[in-house]
Amino acid sequence: MVDVHKEELAAPEGLKIVRLTFGKGARLKPHKATSAIVVVGVAGAGRWLMNGEVHALRPGAVLSVAADVEHAVEADDALEVVVVHVHALPR
């Protein structure tokens, strides 16, 4: 089985920033986030599956995902993304 590793980078008020690294061929099964997220491709290549659409994940790709939207990830090569969970931001 190919691994997916999760590392929390920071958690300033209202946010949680996580790095996900995938081995070649790794998959993250369909799931939902309870908050809105922003996904940024850092390295490698893969696919983000959401709402019946496939979005390319590669360095510089940016995706915005509303809370409670089912999504999955497939890594074509080793893949690294940063996910920013956006909770209530302070005013």
C-alpha positions as CSV (number, residue, x, y, z in Angstrom):
1,M,0.0,0.0,0.0
2,V,1.3,3.5,-0.9
3,D,1.3,6.0,1.9
4,V,-0.2,9.4,2.4
5,H,1.4,11.5,5.1
6,K,-0.1,14.5,6.9
7,E,1.8,17.2,8.7
8,E,0.2,20.1,10.4
9,L,2.3,23.2,9.6
10,A,0.5,25.9,11.5
11,A,-2.8,26.7,13.2
12,P,-3.2,30.5,13.5
13,E,-6.6,31.7,14.7
14,G,-9.3,30.6,12.3
15,L,-7.0,28.5,10.1
16,K,-5.3,25.1,10.0
17,I,-2.5,24.6,7.4
18,V,-1.6,21.1,6.5
19,R,1.0,19.5,4.2
20,L,-0.1,16.2,2.5
21,T,2.5,14.1,0.7
22,F,1.5,11.1,-1.4
23,G,3.6,8.3,-2.8
24,K,3.3,7.5,-6.5
25,G,-0.1,5.8,-7.0
26,A,-1.5,6.8,-3.6
27,R,-5.2,7.6,-3.3
28,L,-7.2,9.5,-0.7
29,K,-10.7,8.0,-0.6
30,P,-13.7,10.3,-1.1
31,H,-14.3,12.4,2.0
32,K,-15.6,15.8,3.1
33,A,-14.0,18.6,5.1
34,T,-16.2,20.4,7.7
35,S,-14.7,23.8,6.7
36,A,-13.9,25.5,3.4
37,I,-10.4,24.6,2.1
38,V,-7.9,26.0,-0.3
39,V,-5.6,23.5,-1.9
40,V,-2.2,24.5,-3.4
41,G,-0.1,22.1,-5.5
42,V,3.5,22.2,-4.4
43,A,5.3,19.3,-6.2
44,G,4.5,16.3,-8.4
45,A,1.4,15.5,-10.3
46,G,-2.0,14.1,-9.4
47,R,-5.8,14.6,-9.7
48,W,-8.4,16.2,-7.5
49,L,-11.8,14.6,-8.0
50,M,-14.8,16.7,-7.0
51,N,-18.4,17.2,-8.3
52,G,-17.9,14.7,-11.1
53,E,-14.9,16.8,-12.4
54,V,-11.2,16.1,-12.5
55,H,-8.8,18.9,-11.6
56,A,-5.1,18.6,-12.3
57,L,-2.8,18.9,-9.3
58,R,0.7,20.2,-10.1
59,P,2.9,22.9,-8.7
60,G,1.1,26.2,-8.6
61,A,-2.4,24.8,-9.0
62,V,-4.9,26.3,-6.6
63,L,-8.4,24.9,-5.8
64,S,-11.1,26.4,-3.6
65,V,-13.5,23.9,-2.0
66,A,-16.6,24.7,0.0
67,A,-17.3,22.9,3.3
68,D,-19.0,19.5,3.1
69,V,-18.1,18.9,-0.6
70,E,-17.0,15.4,-1.2
71,H,-13.6,15.1,-2.9
72,A,-10.8,12.6,-3.4
73,V,-7.2,12.7,-4.5
74,E,-5.1,10.4,-6.8
75,A,-1.3,10.8,-7.1
76,D,0.1,10.1,-10.6
77,D,3.6,10.7,-9.3
78,A,4.9,11.6,-5.8
79,L,2.6,14.5,-4.9
80,E,2.8,17.3,-2.3
81,V,-0.1,19.7,-1.6
82,V,-0.7,22.3,1.1
83,V,-4.3,22.5,2.4
84,V,-5.6,25.5,4.2
85,H,-8.7,24.8,6.3
86,V,-10.6,28.1,6.7
87,H,-12.6,28.2,9.9
88,A,-14.1,31.5,11.3
89,L,-11.5,34.2,10.7
90,P,-11.1,36.9,13.4
91,R,-12.3,40.4,12.6
